[in-house]
Coordinates of C-alpha atoms and ligand atoms in Angstrom, one line a residue:
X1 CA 100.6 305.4 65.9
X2 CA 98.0 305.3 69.1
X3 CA 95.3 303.9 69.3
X4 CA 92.1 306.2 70.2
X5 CA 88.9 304.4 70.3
X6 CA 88.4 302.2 67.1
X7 CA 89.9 304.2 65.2
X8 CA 93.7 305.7 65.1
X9 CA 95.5 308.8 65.8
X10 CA 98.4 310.5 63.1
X11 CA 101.6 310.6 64.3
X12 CA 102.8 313.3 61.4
X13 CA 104.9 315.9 63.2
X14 CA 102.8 318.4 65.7
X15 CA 101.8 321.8 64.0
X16 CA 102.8 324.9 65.7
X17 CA 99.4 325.9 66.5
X18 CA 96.1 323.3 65.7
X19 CA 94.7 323.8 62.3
X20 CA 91.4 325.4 62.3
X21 CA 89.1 323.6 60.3
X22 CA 85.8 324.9 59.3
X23 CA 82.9 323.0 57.6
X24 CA 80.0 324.4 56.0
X25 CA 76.9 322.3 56.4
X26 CA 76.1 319.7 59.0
X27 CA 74.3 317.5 57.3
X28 CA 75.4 314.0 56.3
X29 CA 78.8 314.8 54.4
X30 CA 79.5 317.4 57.3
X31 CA 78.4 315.8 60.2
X32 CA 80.3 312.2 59.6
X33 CA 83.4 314.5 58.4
X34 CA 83.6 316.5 61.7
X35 CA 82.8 312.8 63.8
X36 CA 85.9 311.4 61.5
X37 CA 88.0 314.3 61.8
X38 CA 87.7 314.2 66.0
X39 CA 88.3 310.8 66.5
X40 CA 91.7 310.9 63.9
X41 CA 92.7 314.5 65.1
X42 CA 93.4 315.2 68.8
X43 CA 93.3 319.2 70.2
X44 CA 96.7 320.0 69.6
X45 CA 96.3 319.1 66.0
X46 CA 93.3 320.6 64.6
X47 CA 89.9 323.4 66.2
X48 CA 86.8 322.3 64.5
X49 CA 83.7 325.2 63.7
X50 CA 80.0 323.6 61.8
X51 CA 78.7 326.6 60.1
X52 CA 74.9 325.3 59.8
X53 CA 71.4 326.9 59.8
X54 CA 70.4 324.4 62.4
X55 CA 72.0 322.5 65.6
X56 CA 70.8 319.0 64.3
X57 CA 71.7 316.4 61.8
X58 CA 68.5 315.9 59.9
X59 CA 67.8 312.5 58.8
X60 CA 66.3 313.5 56.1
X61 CA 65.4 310.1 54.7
X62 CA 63.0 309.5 57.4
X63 CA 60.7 312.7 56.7
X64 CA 58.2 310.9 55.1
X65 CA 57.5 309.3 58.6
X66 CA 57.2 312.8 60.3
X67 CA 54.8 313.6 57.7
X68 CA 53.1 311.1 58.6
X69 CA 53.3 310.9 62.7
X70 CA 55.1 307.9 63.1
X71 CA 57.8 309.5 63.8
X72 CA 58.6 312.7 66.1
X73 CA 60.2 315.5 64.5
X74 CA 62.8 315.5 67.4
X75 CA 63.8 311.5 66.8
X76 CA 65.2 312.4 63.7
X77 CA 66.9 315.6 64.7
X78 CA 70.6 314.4 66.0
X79 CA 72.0 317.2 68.1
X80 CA 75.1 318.5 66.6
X81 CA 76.6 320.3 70.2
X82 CA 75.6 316.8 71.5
X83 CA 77.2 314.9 69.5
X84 CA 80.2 317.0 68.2
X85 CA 81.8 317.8 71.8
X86 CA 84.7 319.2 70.0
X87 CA 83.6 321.1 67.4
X88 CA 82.3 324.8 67.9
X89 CA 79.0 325.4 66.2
X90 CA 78.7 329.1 64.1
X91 CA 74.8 329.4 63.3
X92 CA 73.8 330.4 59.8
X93 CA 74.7 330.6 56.3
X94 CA 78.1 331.2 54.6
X95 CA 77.2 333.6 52.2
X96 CA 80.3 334.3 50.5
X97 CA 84.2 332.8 50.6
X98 CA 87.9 334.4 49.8
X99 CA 90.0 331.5 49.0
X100 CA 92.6 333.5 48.8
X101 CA 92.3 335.0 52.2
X102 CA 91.2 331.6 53.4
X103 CA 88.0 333.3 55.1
X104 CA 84.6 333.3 54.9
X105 CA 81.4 335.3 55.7
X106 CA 78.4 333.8 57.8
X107 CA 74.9 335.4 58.6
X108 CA 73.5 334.7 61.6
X109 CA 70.0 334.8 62.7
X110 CA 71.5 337.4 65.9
X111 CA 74.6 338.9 63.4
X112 CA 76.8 338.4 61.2
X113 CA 80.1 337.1 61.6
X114 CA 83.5 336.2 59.4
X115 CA 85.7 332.9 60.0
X116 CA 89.2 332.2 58.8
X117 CA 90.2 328.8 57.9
X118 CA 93.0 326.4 57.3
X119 CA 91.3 323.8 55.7
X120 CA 87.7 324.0 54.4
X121 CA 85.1 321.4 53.8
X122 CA 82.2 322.3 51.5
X123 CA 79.2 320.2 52.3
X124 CA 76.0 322.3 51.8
X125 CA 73.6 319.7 50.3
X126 CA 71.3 320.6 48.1
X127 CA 67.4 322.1 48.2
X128 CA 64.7 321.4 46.5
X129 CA 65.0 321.7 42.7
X130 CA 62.4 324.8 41.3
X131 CA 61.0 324.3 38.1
X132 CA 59.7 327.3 36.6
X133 CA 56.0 325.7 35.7
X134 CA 53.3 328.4 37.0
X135 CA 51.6 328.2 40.2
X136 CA 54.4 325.4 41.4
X137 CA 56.3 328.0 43.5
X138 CA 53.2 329.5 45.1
X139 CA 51.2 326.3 45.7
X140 CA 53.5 323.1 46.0
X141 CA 55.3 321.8 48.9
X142 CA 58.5 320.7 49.7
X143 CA 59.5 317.8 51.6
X144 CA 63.1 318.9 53.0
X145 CA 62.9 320.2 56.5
X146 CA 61.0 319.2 59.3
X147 CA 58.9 322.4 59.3
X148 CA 57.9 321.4 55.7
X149 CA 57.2 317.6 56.9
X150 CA 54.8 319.2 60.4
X151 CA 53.2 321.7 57.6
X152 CA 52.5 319.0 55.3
X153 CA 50.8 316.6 58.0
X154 CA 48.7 319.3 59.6
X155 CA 47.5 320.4 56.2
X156 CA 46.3 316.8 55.1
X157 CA 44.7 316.6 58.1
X158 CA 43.2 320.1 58.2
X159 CA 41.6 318.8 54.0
X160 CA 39.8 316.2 56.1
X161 CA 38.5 318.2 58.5
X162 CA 37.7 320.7 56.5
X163 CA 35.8 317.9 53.5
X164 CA 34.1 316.3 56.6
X165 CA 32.0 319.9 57.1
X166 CA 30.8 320.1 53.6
X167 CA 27.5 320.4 52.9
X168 CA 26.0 317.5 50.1
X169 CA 25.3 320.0 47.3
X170 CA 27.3 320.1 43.8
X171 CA 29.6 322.9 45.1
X172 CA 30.1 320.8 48.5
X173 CA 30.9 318.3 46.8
X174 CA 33.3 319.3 44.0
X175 CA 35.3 320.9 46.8
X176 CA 35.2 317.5 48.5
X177 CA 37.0 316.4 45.3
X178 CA 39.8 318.8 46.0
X179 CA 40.0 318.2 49.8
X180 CA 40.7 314.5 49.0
X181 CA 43.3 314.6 46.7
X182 CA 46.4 314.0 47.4
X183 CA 49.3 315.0 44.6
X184 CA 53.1 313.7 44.7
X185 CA 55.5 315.2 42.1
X186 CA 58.2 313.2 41.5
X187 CA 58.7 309.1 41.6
X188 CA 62.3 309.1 43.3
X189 CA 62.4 308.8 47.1
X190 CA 60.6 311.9 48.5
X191 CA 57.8 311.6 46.5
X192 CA 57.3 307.4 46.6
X193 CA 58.0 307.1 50.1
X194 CA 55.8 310.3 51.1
X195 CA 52.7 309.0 48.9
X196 CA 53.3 305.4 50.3
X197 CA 53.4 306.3 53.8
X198 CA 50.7 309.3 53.8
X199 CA 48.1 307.0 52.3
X200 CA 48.7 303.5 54.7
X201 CA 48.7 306.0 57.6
X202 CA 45.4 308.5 56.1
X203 CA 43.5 304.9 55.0
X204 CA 44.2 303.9 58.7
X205 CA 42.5 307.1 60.4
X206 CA 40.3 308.2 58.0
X207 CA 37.0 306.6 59.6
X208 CA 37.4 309.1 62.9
X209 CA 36.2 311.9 60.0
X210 CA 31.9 310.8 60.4
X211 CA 31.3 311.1 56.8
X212 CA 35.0 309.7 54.8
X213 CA 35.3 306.8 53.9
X214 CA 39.4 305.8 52.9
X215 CA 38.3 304.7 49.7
X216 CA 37.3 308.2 48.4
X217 CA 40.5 309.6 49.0
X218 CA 42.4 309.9 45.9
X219 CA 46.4 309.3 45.6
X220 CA 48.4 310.7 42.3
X221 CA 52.0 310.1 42.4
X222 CA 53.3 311.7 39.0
X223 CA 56.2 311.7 37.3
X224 CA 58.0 312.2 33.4
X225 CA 60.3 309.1 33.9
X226 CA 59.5 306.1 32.6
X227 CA 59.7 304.2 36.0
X228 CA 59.1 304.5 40.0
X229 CA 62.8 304.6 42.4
X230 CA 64.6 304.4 39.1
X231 CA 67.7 304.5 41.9
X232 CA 66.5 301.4 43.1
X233 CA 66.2 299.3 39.2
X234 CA 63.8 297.9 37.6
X235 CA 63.1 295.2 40.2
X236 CA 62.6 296.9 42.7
X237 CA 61.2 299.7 41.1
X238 CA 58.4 297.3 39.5
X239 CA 57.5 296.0 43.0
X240 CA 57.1 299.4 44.3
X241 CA 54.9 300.4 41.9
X242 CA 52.9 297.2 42.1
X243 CA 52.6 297.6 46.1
X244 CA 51.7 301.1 45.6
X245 CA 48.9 300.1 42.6
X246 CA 47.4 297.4 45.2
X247 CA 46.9 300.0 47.3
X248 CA 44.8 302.0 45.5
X249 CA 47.4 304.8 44.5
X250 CA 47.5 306.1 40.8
X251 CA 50.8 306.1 39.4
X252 CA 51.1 308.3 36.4
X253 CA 54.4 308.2 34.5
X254 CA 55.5 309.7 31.9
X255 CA 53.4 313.1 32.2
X256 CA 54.2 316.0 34.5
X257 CA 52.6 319.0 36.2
X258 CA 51.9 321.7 33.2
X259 CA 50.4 324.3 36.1
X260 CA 49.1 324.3 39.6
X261 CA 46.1 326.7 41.2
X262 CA 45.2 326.3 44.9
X263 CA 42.8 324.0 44.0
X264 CA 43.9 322.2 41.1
X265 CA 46.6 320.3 39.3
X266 CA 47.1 320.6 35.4
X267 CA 48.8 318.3 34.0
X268 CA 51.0 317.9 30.5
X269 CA 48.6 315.4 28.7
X270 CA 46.0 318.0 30.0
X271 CA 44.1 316.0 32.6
X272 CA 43.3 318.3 35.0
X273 CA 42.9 317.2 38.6
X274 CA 41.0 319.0 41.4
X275 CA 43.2 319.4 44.3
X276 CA 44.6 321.2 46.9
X277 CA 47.9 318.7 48.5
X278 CA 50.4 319.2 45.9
X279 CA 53.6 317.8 47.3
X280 CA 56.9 318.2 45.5
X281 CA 59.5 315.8 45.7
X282 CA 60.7 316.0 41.9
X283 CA 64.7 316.3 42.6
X284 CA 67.2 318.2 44.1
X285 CA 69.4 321.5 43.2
X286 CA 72.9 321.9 44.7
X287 CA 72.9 324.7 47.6
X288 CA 72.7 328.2 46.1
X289 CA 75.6 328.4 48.0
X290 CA 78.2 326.2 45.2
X291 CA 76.7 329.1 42.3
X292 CA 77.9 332.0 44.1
X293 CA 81.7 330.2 44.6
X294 CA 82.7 330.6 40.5
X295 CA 84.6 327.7 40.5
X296 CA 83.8 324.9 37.8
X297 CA 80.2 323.1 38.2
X298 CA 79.2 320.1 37.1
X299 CA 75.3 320.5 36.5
X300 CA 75.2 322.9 39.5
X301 CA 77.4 320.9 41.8
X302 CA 81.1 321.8 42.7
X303 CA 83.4 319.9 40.4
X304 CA 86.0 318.1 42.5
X305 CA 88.7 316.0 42.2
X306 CA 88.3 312.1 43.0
X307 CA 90.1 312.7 46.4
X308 CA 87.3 315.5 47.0
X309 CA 89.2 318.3 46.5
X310 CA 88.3 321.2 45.0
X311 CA 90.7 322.1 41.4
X312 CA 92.3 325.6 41.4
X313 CA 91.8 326.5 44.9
X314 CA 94.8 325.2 48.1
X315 CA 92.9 323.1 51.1
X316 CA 89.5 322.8 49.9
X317 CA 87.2 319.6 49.9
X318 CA 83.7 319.4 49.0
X319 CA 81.6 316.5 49.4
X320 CA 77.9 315.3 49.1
X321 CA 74.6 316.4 47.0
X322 CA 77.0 319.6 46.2
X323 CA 79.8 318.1 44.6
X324 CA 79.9 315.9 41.2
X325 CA 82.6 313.6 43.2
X326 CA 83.3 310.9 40.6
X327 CA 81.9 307.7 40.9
X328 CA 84.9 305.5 41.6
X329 CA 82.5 302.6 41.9
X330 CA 80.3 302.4 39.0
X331 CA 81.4 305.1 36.4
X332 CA 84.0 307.8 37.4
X333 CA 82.8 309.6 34.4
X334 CA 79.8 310.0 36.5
X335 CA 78.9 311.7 40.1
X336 CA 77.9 309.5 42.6
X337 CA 74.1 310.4 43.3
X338 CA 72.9 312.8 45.6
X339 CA 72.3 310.1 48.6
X340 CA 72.7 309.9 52.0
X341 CA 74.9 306.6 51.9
X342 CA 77.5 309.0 49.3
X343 CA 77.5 311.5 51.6
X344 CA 78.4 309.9 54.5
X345 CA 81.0 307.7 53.2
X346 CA 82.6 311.1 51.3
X347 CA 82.7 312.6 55.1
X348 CA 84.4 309.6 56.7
X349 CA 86.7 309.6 53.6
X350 CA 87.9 313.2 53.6
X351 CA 88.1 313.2 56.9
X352 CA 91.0 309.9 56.5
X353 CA 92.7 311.7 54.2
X354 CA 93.5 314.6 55.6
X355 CA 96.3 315.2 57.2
X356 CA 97.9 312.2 55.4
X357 CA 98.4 309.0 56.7
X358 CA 100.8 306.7 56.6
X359 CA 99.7 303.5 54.2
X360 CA 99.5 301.4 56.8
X361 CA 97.1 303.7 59.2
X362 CA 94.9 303.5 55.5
X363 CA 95.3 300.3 55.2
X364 CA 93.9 299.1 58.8
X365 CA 90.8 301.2 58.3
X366 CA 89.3 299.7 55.2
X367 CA 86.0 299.0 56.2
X368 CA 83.3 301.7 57.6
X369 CA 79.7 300.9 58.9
X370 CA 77.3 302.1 56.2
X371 CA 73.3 302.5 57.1
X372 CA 71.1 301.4 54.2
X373 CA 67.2 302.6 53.6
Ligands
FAD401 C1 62.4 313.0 51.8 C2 63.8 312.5 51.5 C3 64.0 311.1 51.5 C4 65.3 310.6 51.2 N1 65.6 309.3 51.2 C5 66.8 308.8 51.1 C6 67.1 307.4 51.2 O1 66.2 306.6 51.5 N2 68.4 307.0 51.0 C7 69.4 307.9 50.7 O2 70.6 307.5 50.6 N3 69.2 309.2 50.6 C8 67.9 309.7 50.7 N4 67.7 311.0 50.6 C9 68.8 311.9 50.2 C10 69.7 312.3 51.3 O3 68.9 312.9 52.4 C11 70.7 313.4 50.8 O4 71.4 312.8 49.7 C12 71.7 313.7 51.9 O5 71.1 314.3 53.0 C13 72.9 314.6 51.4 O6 73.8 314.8 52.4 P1 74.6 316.2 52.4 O7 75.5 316.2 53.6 O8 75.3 316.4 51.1 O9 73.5 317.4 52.5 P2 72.4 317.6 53.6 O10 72.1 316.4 54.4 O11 71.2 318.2 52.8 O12 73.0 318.7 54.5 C14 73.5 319.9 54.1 C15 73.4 320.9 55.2 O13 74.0 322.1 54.8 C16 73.2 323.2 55.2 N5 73.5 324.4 54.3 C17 73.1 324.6 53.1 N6 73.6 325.8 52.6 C18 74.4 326.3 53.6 C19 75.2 327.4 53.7 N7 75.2 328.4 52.8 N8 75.9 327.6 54.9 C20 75.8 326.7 55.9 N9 75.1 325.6 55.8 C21 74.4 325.4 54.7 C22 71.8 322.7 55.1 O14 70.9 323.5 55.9 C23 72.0 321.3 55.6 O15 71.8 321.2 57.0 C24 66.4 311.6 50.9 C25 66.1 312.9 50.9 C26 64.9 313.4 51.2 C27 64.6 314.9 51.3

């Protein structure tokens, strides 16, 4: 066994030529995989390729403060070529995989291309989850990418500019109404954090508009669960929604949106509200990618194995919002939820188990720095 670092190097025997190992998606499962996997695996033991859209790490939990201005989009954006010195970076999207041929198709944004592997990783996240409620599609807004957190700042701000122009007559101000509204779909992360943030930063600004005053504003986060951060318990969860009350914003539960308009927001108990910020943060869908695969799914995520790997197919992980990995934990008849702090520790774990080690390697690496929100 040598030493590399903190962590340790395999002595299993030398392969002929170094595995190639490709992962797909460089997000948290990836990323921490491929950091993992380069420490443990020295050049003459394994190649590593990221196929990914982008050449960041997107800390995706922080968003809300882009959205905001607090933060700048590039302090959340961890360069991958930085970062990953070792690992070659392939731009795009897999778009299909032969796990019999062990190889894989990507599109590029210049071409595309095709990639052979010896060991895959699956670790494409997941998007945005689409509900198919009219108008939601055309007029809602996701909070997912930083081009979605920069669109959503400049178009609160662009409201209050644009309600600060309005003349005082009944049309002015009805479209004043909608200007000032601010909807949130969905009371898990995205949409608590985003409404929570948006509105201490808005109700700290707003008086350098002549004619708003912060108090007109209106807030509206929504959701059909019974509670706010159910992830977090009822505790917590109770103390959010206090803070949030406190501060002015109206937290509707139990009711969602029945339909959406540019300018307005209908909702199931059929309140309807004039606005035109409707910001979705009500869940997540597993990467389109996992439905195209026709293995076994597990409400849309990749059903795996508790090590991570994938049933039926030879070298194959998956880890992250796209796999139902069991819930060792808490319940193993469960997936661990889709959170950053799972799909880190999956990547860190795969990337320890493979190629085995010997008991003793496991054993002296028990313990793993974990970042909690
Ligand atoms: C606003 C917001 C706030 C959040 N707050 C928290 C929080 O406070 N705490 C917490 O633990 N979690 C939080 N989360 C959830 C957390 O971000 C996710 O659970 C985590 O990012 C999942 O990691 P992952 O590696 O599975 O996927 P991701 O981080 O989503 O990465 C997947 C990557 O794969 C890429 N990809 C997708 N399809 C393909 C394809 N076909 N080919 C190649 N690449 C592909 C994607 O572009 C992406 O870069 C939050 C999420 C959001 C959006």
């Amino acid at each position: 066994m040598r030493k590399f670092g903190r962590s340790f190097r395999t002595t299993a025997p030398l392969p002929a030529t170094p595995a190639r190992v490709v992962v797909v998606g460089g997000g948290f499962g990836g990323f921490y995989a491929l950091r993992k996997m380069q420490k443990l695996l020295g050049p003459e033991r394994a190649s590593f390729t990221l196929v990914a859209p982008n050449d960041y790490l997107l800390y995706s939990p922080l968003l809300p403060e882009v959205a905001t201005g607090v933060l700048d989009p590039r302090d959340i954006a961890v360069s991958t070529r930085q970062t990953l010195r070792r690992t070659k970076l392939a731009l795009g999207h897999v778009t299909s995989v032969d796990f019999e041929q062990h190889r894989l198709k990507v599109s590029g944004p210049e071409s595309d291309t095709e990639l052979s592997w010896d060991k895959l990783i699956l670790a494409p996240g997941s998007v945005t989850r689409q509900f198919d409620i009219p108008g939601v599609a055309e007029h809602a807004h996701g909070l997912k990418t930083l081009s979605e957190a920069v669109f959503i700042r400049n178009h609160v701000l662009a409201q209050l500019d644009a309600a600060d122009e309005l003349p005082d007559t009944e049309a002015g101000r009805a479209e004043r109404k909608e200007r000032l509204t601010v909807v949130a779909v969905g009371a898990g992360y995205t949409g608590t954090e985003f409404v929570a943030q948006m509105q201490n930063w808005i109700r700290g600004i707003a008086t350098r508009w002549a004619s708003i005053d912060p108090s007109e504003i209106r807030w509206l986060l929504i959701d059909l669960a019974p509670a706010v951060l159910p992830e977090l318990g009822e505790k917590l969860g109770k103390e959010a929604m206090d803070v949030l009350a406190e501060r002015g914003v109206e937290v509707r539960l139990g009711v969602t949106v029945a339909s959406a308009t540019a300018t307005s927001v209908t909702l199931t108990d059929d309140d309807v509200v004039p606005a035109r910020t409707l910001v979705w943060g009500a869940g997540v869908a597993p990467s389109p990618l996992i439905a195209q695969l026709e293995l076994p799914t597990e409400k849309g995520r990749l059903v795996v194995d508790p090590d991570m790997t994938v049933p039926g197919v030879a070298d194959v992980w998956a880890i992250g919002d796209a796999a139902a990995v069991p819930d060792l934990a808490a319940d193993p008849s469960k997936p661990t939820p889709p959170t950053a702090q799972h799909a880190q520790r999956q990547g860190i774990a795969v990337a320890r188990k493979w190629p085995p080690l010997s008991a003793s390697e496991t054993d002296a690496r028990t313990s793993t720095r974990i970042w909690v929100w």
